[in-house]
């Protein structure tokens, strides 16, 4: 691409007089740079010139950028923030001003004027006509440019983690007792034997871990599978004015658990922490080969000492957040407040447009940040211990893949659209000629799950180790208002957008025996799943035109072939059209992948189509589906009796059988009729013998019928060929 050269140091004439033009003296520190003519770029009050005292006093030059011109950086972190244009005054350019101009132009620097908490960046621009130094002046929050220039050059974004029920689940003795007590009361009034058995198994898990925590509190050791494990004194580096600490810690990698003590001298602050599976995979991706892909932050509603210790356990070598940055990077907010990326980055560490969030709750985030949140199912190791690994891809590996795709999409847009167009800009261009800047929210598809609230236990330690809210939660008396809900979301392309709730297009609905509307965002997730199952590369290529009005165009590329396109006034509208057309075009070739999804949504309105895994099952070559507990997505676990009951029945069957026995669901017969009238036929087999059969309009209902029949058979059978595969003593919990 041919680049325009800066104006040479020769005499020339400034532009013709323009309305609002003002002549101001320029200084670099106390050194005079001559005078400049300043032209506002916006009419009316918005065109007020930003320089106090009618002088331009440069305090310093910005850090040099290796690959990104300053205007590209400014357009990314402060879109369309051009306040005015500057031209060196006089027939003969001032030598000092021209040297400054050439330095900025060739070294990708900007000249910075500090005005209060704002920085005015003078960007050296090439020109087609001017023979003097010329600049665009852009405004940005102080400190933000310096932190962003390094991130953009390194192709680095920011990622913000929640802690409780996202990465870990933690309990104290008090919270263990509260949960056991609540479950015991619930069992006393429950008539359904399957639910009672499920609650009994959950209580057993709580009791087992409670006993380990009790032993840790009393003896500073635990007995794990007959082996006594003692504490190790782990040094906690002081933060700020804190003193050096030695914490007693026991790590049990086989259990994916850690026991620690928040205040080493107070045994009652001991905590049993379960780490979410696949955390190491996600952490390794963030630091692979020493290359920083993301700047890591934590935002939690927990108490600070607790949050710092939990993060230390997750990042013991401080590879994700250095000890120098830990104080600013771990952000704690009150439980009565909403989380906000603006608050997380209050010191100018990053712009919200360059950040994504991993959290199990959407509504705790400020509405304008919600499009940048990847919602994961709440981690539930006690109520659904097998759910986390039931899918082919663990939850945190899905989060890793999402982060990888977001980063790839962001910098593809940055390189192929923004950078190319910025290199073509000249001083004479207008504000509307600036290209669209990428936003992390453009590459995250929000989940439309319509959660149904249940009595599921809330996060155990939302306020850490203190506060009235934590007392309520540790005693199991948290308010129903704290339950997690994820409505659908659309996002606008401007920096001040507000998420809009509801379906993107009410006309899009599937009738599969149900009136449940299927949103265009669901089409996107179905396409992504088809691409994964077919091992095909799926891309959404977007462009924007601002010649007269802003028009977005999105193309869907399936194995580099255009299978659908859409045009709209917003990126979401164009994406919806493109995804729907792509599905229609792929329908004849890939109906076998789409039909199970449509059937699965027939009666299971709480499933999470956007979770990236779990709504299509992997079937092996002979048609067997390994018996699994349902997916661990939050939406599947909340308010859906069929899925909950199926999970409990599966657990009971497993407890009846010997550990080495392989119990499977077999997809026996499928009605060859249309998808609308499709029936699912499943049978449960043990060692090749049929234990039960089920028929239903969706897979979960058919599985439940087969599983319940199999459970009744196993409990009453006297067949020695079956009993030899069962445990000698039946487990009723």
XYZ file of C-alpha atoms in Angstrom:
733
model
C 0.000 0.000 0.000
C 1.490 3.342 -1.041
C 1.808 5.747 1.868
C 1.613 9.518 1.555
C 4.736 11.348 2.589
C 4.816 14.193 5.100
C 5.032 17.756 3.760
C 8.595 18.844 2.925
C 10.256 21.734 4.703
C 9.491 24.319 2.001
C 7.525 27.493 1.892
C 3.833 27.161 1.300
C 0.503 28.756 1.959
C -1.955 27.708 4.686
C -5.481 26.768 3.848
C -8.005 29.421 3.118
C -9.710 31.009 6.097
C -12.427 28.893 7.640
C -15.187 29.764 10.112
C -14.061 29.395 13.724
C -10.350 29.415 12.887
C -8.118 30.610 15.742
C -4.389 31.313 15.786
C -2.585 30.038 18.907
C 1.048 29.929 20.059
C 2.577 26.447 20.394
C 5.127 25.280 22.966
C 6.937 22.045 23.767
C 7.449 22.555 27.465
C 8.841 26.092 27.522
C 10.313 25.957 23.997
C 8.391 27.965 21.436
C 7.272 26.152 18.281
C 5.806 29.203 16.587
C 2.101 29.569 15.893
C -0.585 27.262 14.575
C -4.000 27.807 13.073
C -6.639 25.733 14.826
C -9.826 24.673 13.021
C -12.805 23.105 14.827
C -14.217 20.002 13.119
C -17.695 20.088 14.676
C -20.268 22.883 14.525
C -21.799 24.681 17.493
C -20.867 24.004 21.133
C -19.303 20.644 20.200
C -16.725 22.554 18.191
C -15.345 24.437 21.202
C -11.568 24.361 21.047
C -10.070 22.297 23.900
C -6.939 24.335 24.658
C -6.999 26.414 27.854
C -5.576 29.938 27.869
C -5.641 29.890 24.039
C -2.237 28.250 23.813
C -1.040 24.783 22.832
C 1.522 23.560 25.363
C 2.867 20.056 24.666
C 4.026 18.273 27.824
C 5.537 15.123 26.304
C 5.500 12.708 23.397
C 3.584 9.457 23.610
C 5.396 6.087 23.629
C 6.540 4.998 20.190
C 4.354 2.419 18.468
C 5.984 -0.434 16.579
C 3.237 -1.227 14.100
C 0.121 0.834 14.855
C -0.090 4.505 13.836
C -1.387 6.747 16.632
C -4.653 7.507 14.841
C -5.514 3.779 14.697
C -4.908 3.476 18.435
C -6.959 6.577 19.216
C -9.831 5.474 16.992
C -9.899 2.146 18.847
C -9.909 3.540 22.392
C -11.687 6.871 21.726
C -13.706 6.574 18.489
C -14.402 9.768 16.546
C -12.748 11.882 19.253
C -11.117 14.345 16.829
C -11.623 17.769 18.401
C -9.885 20.038 15.908
C -7.211 20.290 13.208
C -3.931 22.234 13.391
C -1.772 23.823 10.689
C 1.607 25.408 11.225
C 1.264 29.153 10.547
C 3.427 31.174 8.224
C 4.930 30.907 4.795
C 8.075 29.393 6.283
C 7.386 26.541 8.745
C 8.954 26.877 12.163
C 11.979 24.480 12.226
C 11.256 23.187 15.754
C 7.618 22.490 14.914
C 8.583 20.693 11.731
C 11.163 18.543 13.558
C 8.466 17.623 16.066
C 6.112 16.800 13.221
C 8.644 14.543 11.465
C 9.480 12.755 14.732
C 5.818 12.001 15.381
C 5.141 10.998 11.789
C 8.052 8.585 11.352
C 8.237 7.134 14.873
C 4.474 6.631 15.315
C 4.303 9.035 18.247
C 1.858 11.780 19.146
C 2.448 15.098 20.892
C 0.463 15.171 24.142
C -1.222 18.199 25.720
C -2.493 17.429 29.226
C -5.712 19.200 30.231
C -6.949 18.040 33.648
C -7.747 14.299 33.472
C -7.763 14.399 29.685
C -4.984 14.053 27.129
C -5.077 15.832 23.787
C -3.001 13.893 21.267
C -1.681 15.822 18.267
C -1.385 13.253 15.473
C 0.923 14.108 12.568
C -1.058 13.664 9.342
C 0.079 13.395 5.723
C -1.411 15.929 3.349
C -2.219 16.163 -0.350
C -1.974 19.952 -0.530
C -0.399 21.493 2.567
C 3.330 22.272 2.717
C 3.429 22.908 6.463
C 3.141 20.709 9.549
C -0.455 19.523 10.034
C -2.089 17.595 12.870
C -5.376 16.144 13.981
C -6.117 16.657 17.678
C -7.863 13.758 19.479
C -8.952 13.609 23.122
C -8.660 10.578 25.380
C -8.717 9.820 29.093
C -5.333 10.361 30.738
C -3.129 7.256 30.823
C -5.320 5.172 28.515
C -3.238 5.727 25.364
C 0.043 4.691 27.011
C -1.423 1.386 28.241
C -3.270 0.671 24.991
C -0.348 1.230 22.632
C 1.551 -1.699 24.129
C -1.479 -3.994 24.107
C -2.348 -3.279 20.473
C 1.232 -3.724 19.304
C 1.453 -7.061 21.126
C -1.983 -8.117 19.851
C -3.186 -8.312 23.436
C -6.668 -7.806 24.928
C -7.903 -7.794 28.524
C -9.832 -10.597 30.232
C -11.731 -10.146 33.506
C -12.549 -13.163 35.695
C -15.197 -13.625 38.331
C -14.223 -16.054 41.113
C -17.073 -17.781 43.002
C -18.991 -20.337 40.937
C -17.022 -19.261 37.857
C -13.534 -20.570 38.650
C -14.011 -22.050 42.134
C -16.521 -23.079 44.762
C -15.501 -22.420 48.384
C -17.037 -23.373 51.723
C -16.357 -22.707 55.379
C -17.555 -24.969 58.200
C -20.508 -22.639 58.656
C -21.536 -22.780 55.008
C -21.164 -26.582 54.939
C -23.447 -26.882 57.964
C -25.981 -24.510 56.434
C -26.179 -26.410 53.174
C -26.470 -29.809 54.888
C -29.211 -28.477 57.165
C -31.204 -27.002 54.277
C -30.974 -30.180 52.208
C -32.026 -32.288 55.195
C -35.121 -30.135 55.715
C -35.935 -30.366 52.004
C -35.666 -34.170 52.126
C -38.123 -34.324 55.015
C -40.906 -32.768 52.942
C -40.034 -34.332 49.576
C -42.165 -37.274 48.384
C -40.343 -38.071 45.149
C -37.878 -40.882 45.919
C -35.634 -39.934 43.011
C -35.267 -36.373 44.270
C -34.699 -37.625 47.800
C -31.953 -39.920 46.551
C -30.327 -37.059 44.659
C -30.381 -34.800 47.724
C -29.018 -37.604 49.874
C -26.075 -38.072 47.498
C -25.429 -34.317 47.556
C -25.424 -34.324 51.374
C -22.884 -37.146 51.362
C -20.546 -35.056 49.217
C -20.900 -32.070 51.520
C -20.269 -34.214 54.595
C -17.160 -35.789 53.083
C -15.562 -32.411 52.359
C -16.764 -30.957 55.659
C -14.943 -33.690 57.541
C -11.741 -32.908 55.656
C -12.108 -29.225 56.513
C -12.823 -30.052 60.157
C -9.694 -32.189 60.352
C -7.672 -29.388 58.728
C -8.950 -26.907 61.317
C -8.204 -29.172 64.276
C -4.927 -30.835 63.266
C -3.493 -28.925 60.289
C -3.654 -32.179 58.329
C -6.221 -34.321 56.483
C -6.675 -38.028 55.876
C -7.273 -38.527 52.169
C -7.941 -42.123 51.062
C -6.067 -43.445 54.086
C -3.087 -41.152 53.507
C -2.289 -38.377 55.984
C -1.438 -35.115 54.248
C 0.060 -32.287 56.289
C 0.047 -28.570 55.654
C 2.698 -26.621 53.832
C 3.485 -23.085 54.874
C 3.096 -21.040 51.703
C 4.583 -17.570 51.730
C 2.229 -14.764 50.785
C 4.050 -11.774 49.365
C 3.075 -8.523 51.100
C 0.902 -6.094 49.165
C 1.271 -2.423 49.993
C 1.638 -2.019 53.748
C 0.764 -5.647 54.532
C 3.194 -7.792 56.449
C 4.668 -11.017 55.108
C 2.392 -14.010 55.796
C 2.870 -17.772 55.985
C -0.403 -19.546 55.265
C -1.089 -23.205 56.081
C -2.233 -24.836 52.823
C -3.053 -28.387 51.767
C -3.346 -29.085 48.053
C -5.228 -32.214 46.963
C -4.772 -32.361 43.166
C -6.625 -35.681 42.853
C -9.707 -33.973 44.298
C -9.056 -30.699 42.471
C -9.279 -29.124 45.918
C -7.250 -26.862 48.206
C -7.619 -26.113 51.912
C -6.353 -22.747 53.105
C -6.754 -20.290 55.973
C -7.500 -16.667 55.158
C -6.190 -15.409 58.504
C -3.473 -17.896 59.523
C -3.950 -17.204 63.232
C -7.753 -17.667 63.125
C -8.689 -21.285 62.434
C -12.350 -20.439 61.819
C -11.305 -18.661 58.606
C -10.319 -22.001 57.089
C -11.828 -22.612 53.652
C -12.308 -25.701 51.467
C -11.852 -24.647 47.826
C -12.797 -26.729 44.790
C -11.094 -25.633 41.573
C -13.079 -25.863 38.379
C -11.802 -28.550 36.006
C -9.721 -27.363 33.031
C -8.535 -24.190 34.774
C -4.967 -25.242 33.963
C -5.876 -25.457 30.259
C -7.268 -21.944 30.273
C -4.362 -20.592 32.303
C -1.840 -22.235 29.975
C -3.469 -20.630 26.948
C -3.202 -17.192 28.529
C 0.546 -17.618 29.114
C 1.537 -20.076 26.366
C 5.187 -19.826 25.250
C 5.688 -16.715 27.334
C 3.523 -14.673 24.954
C 0.911 -12.512 26.635
C -2.397 -12.855 24.819
C -4.504 -11.190 27.508
C -3.962 -8.787 30.377
C -5.730 -10.478 33.292
C -8.016 -8.827 35.850
C -10.362 -10.090 38.575
C -13.695 -8.502 39.486
C -15.583 -10.090 42.370
C -18.170 -9.310 45.015
C -16.038 -11.087 47.610
C -14.166 -9.556 50.532
C -10.677 -8.433 49.520
C -8.453 -10.710 51.657
C -10.476 -13.714 50.537
C -10.321 -12.664 46.870
C -6.549 -12.129 46.982
C -5.993 -15.563 48.546
C -8.276 -17.350 46.069
C -6.432 -15.727 43.169
C -3.079 -16.671 44.710
C -4.247 -20.292 44.757
C -5.311 -20.047 41.109
C -2.143 -18.258 39.975
C 0.529 -19.388 42.476
C 3.487 -18.298 40.343
C 1.950 -14.885 39.570
C 2.231 -15.499 35.825
C -1.174 -14.027 35.012
C -1.046 -11.015 37.326
C 2.327 -9.868 38.586
C 2.804 -9.022 42.246
C 3.437 -5.426 41.228
C -0.023 -5.211 39.657
C -2.072 -7.449 41.935
C -3.396 -4.619 44.105
C -4.917 -2.800 41.108
C -5.879 -5.879 39.079
C -8.034 -7.598 41.754
C -11.122 -5.418 42.044
C -13.761 -6.000 44.731
C -17.209 -4.428 44.515
C -20.048 -4.385 47.006
C -22.733 -7.020 46.619
C -25.310 -4.243 46.320
C -23.481 -2.681 43.360
C -23.112 -3.700 39.755
C -19.800 -4.689 38.293
C -18.441 -2.301 35.685
C -15.496 -2.414 33.297
C -15.161 1.321 33.756
C -14.533 0.640 37.449
C -12.161 -2.248 36.730
C -10.103 0.019 34.471
C -10.501 3.177 36.557
C -6.731 3.751 36.433
C -6.707 3.730 32.619
C -5.283 0.231 32.235
C -7.514 -0.674 29.300
C -10.559 0.470 27.357
C -13.761 -1.584 27.903
C -13.972 -2.168 24.130
C -10.770 -4.216 24.386
C -11.929 -6.410 27.293
C -13.979 -9.574 27.682
C -15.443 -10.993 30.879
C -15.783 -14.592 32.105
C -18.602 -14.786 34.670
C -21.433 -17.117 35.630
C -23.874 -14.207 35.960
C -24.755 -11.548 33.407
C -27.063 -9.281 35.372
C -24.412 -8.332 37.935
C -22.657 -6.359 35.172
C -23.457 -2.859 34.044
C -25.822 -3.009 31.097
C -23.420 -1.449 28.609
C -20.791 -4.084 29.525
C -23.084 -7.104 29.194
C -22.372 -7.661 25.468
C -18.734 -8.264 26.450
C -19.551 -10.993 28.998
C -19.092 -14.670 28.170
C -21.479 -16.406 30.573
C -20.389 -19.825 31.801
C -22.606 -22.309 33.632
C -22.304 -21.951 37.392
C -19.861 -24.497 38.810
C -21.869 -26.999 40.902
C -19.528 -29.773 42.129
C -21.875 -30.959 44.875
C -25.283 -30.954 43.187
C -24.019 -32.134 39.770
C -20.478 -33.514 40.137
C -20.427 -35.279 36.762
C -21.996 -32.468 34.770
C -18.752 -30.505 34.413
C -16.994 -33.240 32.451
C -20.041 -34.789 30.777
C -19.455 -32.806 27.617
C -16.670 -33.441 25.158
C -15.279 -29.959 25.874
C -15.102 -28.799 29.528
C -16.635 -25.433 30.368
C -13.335 -23.610 30.831
C -11.971 -25.076 27.598
C -15.013 -23.600 25.864
C -14.162 -20.280 27.531
C -10.604 -20.638 26.250
C -11.885 -21.217 22.710
C -14.220 -18.245 22.990
C -11.343 -16.038 24.147
C -9.210 -17.263 21.240
C -11.984 -16.528 18.717
C -12.681 -13.101 20.202
C -9.021 -12.142 20.032
C -8.708 -13.433 16.470
C -11.828 -11.614 15.304
C -10.867 -8.353 17.007
C -7.407 -8.132 15.473
C -8.584 -9.380 12.083
C -10.955 -6.402 11.993
C -8.203 -4.140 13.331
C -5.664 -5.215 10.687
C -7.863 -5.720 7.644
C -10.236 -2.807 8.086
C -9.104 -0.140 10.528
C -5.363 -0.119 9.837
C -5.752 -0.157 6.064
C -8.203 2.728 6.106
C -6.178 4.766 8.591
C -3.132 4.523 6.319
C -5.250 6.020 3.523
C -6.428 9.005 5.573
C -4.976 12.449 4.949
C -5.269 15.774 6.731
C -8.010 17.003 4.368
C -10.388 14.113 5.160
C -13.423 14.575 7.389
C -14.407 13.018 10.706
C -16.877 10.660 9.020
C -14.068 9.185 6.936
C -12.681 7.471 10.026
C -13.177 3.682 9.900
C -15.260 1.615 12.302
C -13.210 0.401 15.280
C -13.535 -3.195 16.522
C -15.195 -3.988 19.841
C -14.840 -7.238 21.792
C -18.630 -7.305 22.067
C -18.868 -7.745 18.302
C -17.316 -11.206 18.576
C -19.222 -12.540 21.581
C -22.632 -14.063 20.894
C -24.737 -13.605 24.028
C -26.702 -16.595 25.211
C -30.490 -16.468 24.950
C -31.379 -18.930 27.656
C -34.411 -17.446 29.433
C -33.458 -19.002 32.751
C -36.204 -20.094 35.100
C -35.298 -19.280 38.735
C -34.992 -22.213 41.106
C -34.020 -22.771 44.715
C -30.445 -23.563 43.726
C -27.935 -22.470 46.340
C -26.327 -19.121 45.538
C -22.601 -18.521 45.487
C -21.270 -19.540 48.914
C -19.018 -16.602 49.722
C -20.057 -13.586 47.643
C -18.666 -11.170 50.208
C -15.685 -13.270 51.204
C -15.265 -13.850 54.909
C -17.294 -10.961 56.319
C -20.417 -8.861 55.888
C -24.122 -9.357 56.474
C -24.730 -10.762 53.004
C -22.212 -13.539 53.504
C -23.861 -14.437 56.810
C -27.176 -14.848 55.019
C -25.644 -16.942 52.274
C -23.562 -19.151 54.516
C -26.777 -19.940 56.402
C -28.635 -20.616 53.168
C -30.921 -17.578 53.516
C -29.886 -15.583 50.482
C -32.520 -13.560 48.700
C -34.137 -14.980 45.605
C -33.168 -11.780 43.842
C -29.578 -12.972 43.733
C -30.456 -15.865 41.417
C -28.774 -15.824 38.057
C -30.657 -14.938 34.906
C -29.379 -14.406 31.382
C -31.780 -12.699 28.992
C -30.995 -12.304 25.338
C -28.927 -9.329 24.302
C -28.128 -7.319 21.242
C -25.374 -4.793 20.961
C -24.887 -1.515 19.133
C -21.642 -0.507 17.495
C -21.028 2.839 19.152
C -19.002 3.339 22.312
C -21.944 4.479 24.427
C -24.333 1.742 23.419
C -26.839 0.183 25.788
C -27.747 -3.485 25.520
C -31.270 -4.088 24.302
C -33.273 -6.918 25.751
C -35.510 -9.254 23.799
C -35.349 -11.191 20.571
C -33.522 -9.676 17.632
C -36.324 -10.544 15.259
C -39.692 -11.589 16.544
C -40.630 -13.068 13.206
C -38.018 -15.799 13.513
C -39.632 -18.758 15.206
C -39.511 -22.503 14.887
C -42.724 -24.403 15.220
C -41.326 -27.841 16.134
C -44.420 -28.602 18.128
C -43.831 -25.514 20.252
C -44.367 -21.776 20.200
C -40.882 -21.110 21.553
C -39.237 -18.407 19.396
C -35.781 -19.202 18.069
C -33.657 -16.032 17.987
C -31.130 -15.248 15.242
C -28.357 -15.525 17.834
C -29.333 -19.168 18.149
C -28.791 -19.561 14.410
C -25.239 -18.321 14.910
C -24.535 -20.893 17.633
C -26.054 -23.678 15.518
C -23.764 -22.703 12.649
C -20.773 -22.744 14.987
C -21.693 -26.229 16.212
C -22.177 -27.502 12.658
C -18.758 -26.160 11.763
C -17.203 -27.883 14.753
C -18.870 -31.235 14.027
C -18.010 -31.072 10.330
C -14.464 -29.950 11.085
C -15.109 -26.980 8.800
C -13.799 -23.447 9.184
C -16.635 -21.015 9.950
C -16.089 -17.267 9.633
C -18.284 -14.209 9.943
C -16.768 -11.473 7.778
C -18.137 -8.004 8.454
C -17.712 -4.662 6.729
C -19.231 -1.252 7.357
C -19.981 1.583 4.964
C -20.487 5.174 6.140
C -20.740 6.949 2.785
C -24.239 8.323 3.446
C -25.664 6.290 6.296
C -24.011 3.570 8.312
C -24.679 0.181 6.701
C -23.282 -3.112 7.992
C -22.679 -6.163 5.818
C -21.939 -9.649 7.174
C -20.926 -12.709 5.128
C -20.898 -16.271 6.460
C -17.991 -18.321 5.089
C -18.237 -22.092 5.511
C -14.939 -23.730 4.485
C -14.120 -20.462 2.672
C -17.393 -20.637 0.695
C -19.985 -17.876 1.046
C -23.170 -19.574 2.260
C -25.095 -16.499 3.412
C -24.962 -12.720 3.651
C -26.956 -9.991 5.336
C -27.241 -6.207 5.329
C -28.579 -4.032 8.125
C -28.443 -0.736 9.955
C -26.706 -2.513 12.848
C -24.118 -5.278 12.892
C -26.602 -7.491 14.761
C -29.300 -7.075 12.127
C -26.849 -7.982 9.366
C -25.512 -10.926 11.389
C -29.045 -12.241 11.962
C -29.885 -12.153 8.257
C -26.614 -13.758 7.246
C -26.839 -16.570 9.816
C -30.442 -17.402 8.938
C -29.684 -17.499 5.198
C -26.630 -19.648 5.828
C -28.696 -22.178 7.768
C -31.281 -22.276 4.979
C -28.566 -22.872 2.380
C -26.907 -25.572 4.462
C -30.150 -27.276 5.443
C -30.242 -29.919 2.736
C -26.628 -30.961 3.286
C -26.484 -30.710 7.062
C -30.028 -31.491 8.217
C -28.724 -34.423 10.233
C -26.850 -31.968 12.433
C -29.647 -29.402 12.704
C -32.575 -31.728 13.445
C -31.438 -32.860 16.908
C -31.042 -29.214 17.921
C -34.536 -28.322 16.807
C -35.935 -31.359 18.588
C -33.961 -30.617 21.719
C -35.557 -27.197 22.009
C -39.034 -28.554 21.701
C -39.743 -28.764 25.416
C -36.378 -27.927 26.952
C -36.620 -24.143 27.000
C -33.903 -23.787 29.596
C -31.026 -25.163 27.576
C -28.236 -22.797 26.722
C -27.650 -22.810 22.964
C -24.875 -20.280 23.149
C -22.732 -22.138 25.623
C -20.632 -23.567 22.822
C -21.039 -27.233 23.805
C -23.508 -29.758 25.124
C -26.599 -29.261 22.930
C -25.404 -31.800 20.368
C -24.149 -35.171 21.585
C -21.187 -37.018 20.107
C -22.240 -40.485 18.913
C -19.683 -43.196 18.271
C -19.562 -45.306 15.145
C -21.972 -48.007 16.303
C -24.627 -45.592 17.520
C -23.914 -45.830 21.254
C -24.052 -42.677 23.344
C -22.025 -43.081 26.570
C -24.295 -42.572 29.546
C -23.761 -39.050 30.848
C -25.297 -36.716 33.287
C -26.835 -33.745 31.479
C -24.665 -30.821 30.497
C -23.436 -28.620 33.286
C -24.800 -25.403 31.823
C -26.606 -23.244 34.340
C -29.664 -23.022 32.153
C -30.026 -26.826 32.042
C -29.894 -27.098 35.814
C -32.372 -24.353 36.598
C -36.075 -24.934 36.770
C -36.219 -27.892 34.440
C -37.612 -30.963 36.151
C -36.954 -33.384 33.272
C -33.228 -32.662 33.177
C -32.893 -32.570 36.985
C -34.745 -35.864 37.355
C -32.688 -37.502 34.612
C -29.487 -36.437 36.364
C -30.663 -37.986 39.645
C -31.757 -41.249 38.015
C -28.417 -41.578 36.223
C -26.572 -41.061 39.510
C -28.646 -43.774 41.166
C -27.984 -46.229 38.339
C -24.263 -45.571 38.559
C -24.250 -46.140 42.299
C -25.996 -49.498 41.834
C -23.490 -50.711 39.256
C -19.894 -51.767 39.682
C -17.404 -49.058 38.751
C -16.049 -50.883 35.710
C -19.467 -51.482 34.158
C -20.350 -49.396 31.102
C -24.002 -48.375 31.020
C -25.079 -46.733 27.756
C -28.072 -45.129 26.114
C -28.640 -46.518 22.652
C -30.491 -44.413 20.107
C -32.530 -47.400 18.926
C -35.082 -46.071 16.429
C -35.858 -42.650 15.039
C -39.108 -41.814 13.290
C -38.210 -41.024 9.666
C -40.950 -38.388 9.483
C -40.487 -34.639 9.549
C -38.584 -32.840 12.280
C -41.844 -31.428 13.603
C -43.238 -34.888 14.440
C -39.927 -36.534 15.241
C -39.813 -39.056 18.077
C -36.761 -40.254 19.956
C -36.430 -43.901 21.016
C -33.778 -44.817 23.568
C -32.918 -47.975 25.449
C -30.555 -48.427 28.378
C -28.131 -51.340 28.183
C -25.755 -52.956 30.648
C -23.224 -55.473 29.330
C -25.336 -55.882 26.181
C -28.597 -56.540 28.052
C -31.563 -54.174 27.749
C -32.675 -52.672 31.076
C -35.303 -50.167 29.914
C -36.880 -48.373 26.940
C -38.205 -44.848 26.452
C -40.002 -42.814 23.781
C -40.355 -39.032 23.678
C -40.615 -35.941 21.513
C -37.194 -34.810 22.731
C -34.107 -36.740 23.752
C -34.123 -35.897 27.453
C -37.722 -37.062 27.937
C -37.054 -40.314 26.064
C -33.890 -40.893 28.074
C -35.723 -40.242 31.335
C -38.358 -42.861 30.531
C -35.673 -45.416 29.658
C -33.562 -44.576 32.711
C -36.474 -44.814 35.179
C -37.510 -48.189 33.779
C -33.883 -49.365 34.025
C -33.637 -48.161 37.638
C -36.809 -50.033 38.646
C -35.521 -53.167 36.945
C -32.112 -53.005 38.674
C -33.696 -52.537 42.106
C -35.981 -55.568 41.754
C -34.084 -57.962 39.500
C -33.127 -61.444 40.659
C -31.410 -62.334 37.373
C -27.904 -63.562 38.300
C -26.543 -62.413 34.916
C -27.530 -58.871 35.830
C -26.710 -59.004 39.544
C -23.112 -59.937 38.876
C -22.647 -56.447 37.424
C -24.118 -54.739 40.501
C -22.535 -53.766 43.780
C -22.971 -56.351 46.560
C -24.814 -53.793 48.712
C -27.215 -51.430 46.990
C -26.711 -47.711 47.569
C -29.928 -45.838 48.225
C -28.399 -42.375 48.263
